[in-house]
XYZ file of C-alpha atoms in Angstrom:
40
model
C 24.265 85.807 148.543
C 27.859 84.843 147.947
C 29.860 83.792 151.059
C 33.375 82.410 151.976
C 37.006 83.403 150.531
C 35.807 83.461 147.224
C 33.021 86.325 147.468
C 34.777 88.689 145.807
C 33.637 92.212 145.967
C 32.993 93.868 142.296
C 32.692 97.553 142.696
C 32.138 98.334 146.493
C 30.375 101.448 146.707
C 29.236 102.180 150.485
C 29.764 100.704 153.926
C 27.466 100.694 156.739
C 27.882 99.153 160.292
C 25.054 98.324 162.517
C 24.867 98.518 166.162
C 26.118 94.808 167.000
C 29.173 95.090 164.387
C 27.657 93.343 160.975
C 29.142 95.408 158.257
C 26.992 95.977 154.863
C 28.820 96.926 151.581
C 26.934 97.984 148.699
C 28.417 95.695 145.728
C 27.247 97.440 142.781
C 29.145 95.424 140.130
C 27.119 92.189 141.545
C 23.778 94.224 142.195
C 23.988 93.139 146.012
C 24.114 94.444 149.569
C 26.902 91.949 151.108
C 26.986 91.340 154.753
C 30.326 90.669 156.850
C 29.197 89.500 160.416
C 31.610 89.698 162.906
C 33.819 86.698 164.497
C 31.939 85.577 167.741
């Protein structure tokens, strides 16, 4: 899993948010589910 400012998305397709505010992005170009955690 990539992290930081240089973790560019490549063909983001779907977005989901869970109960505690984590954002999940289906990144089709990189074949990954990307997690974007909320700032505490």
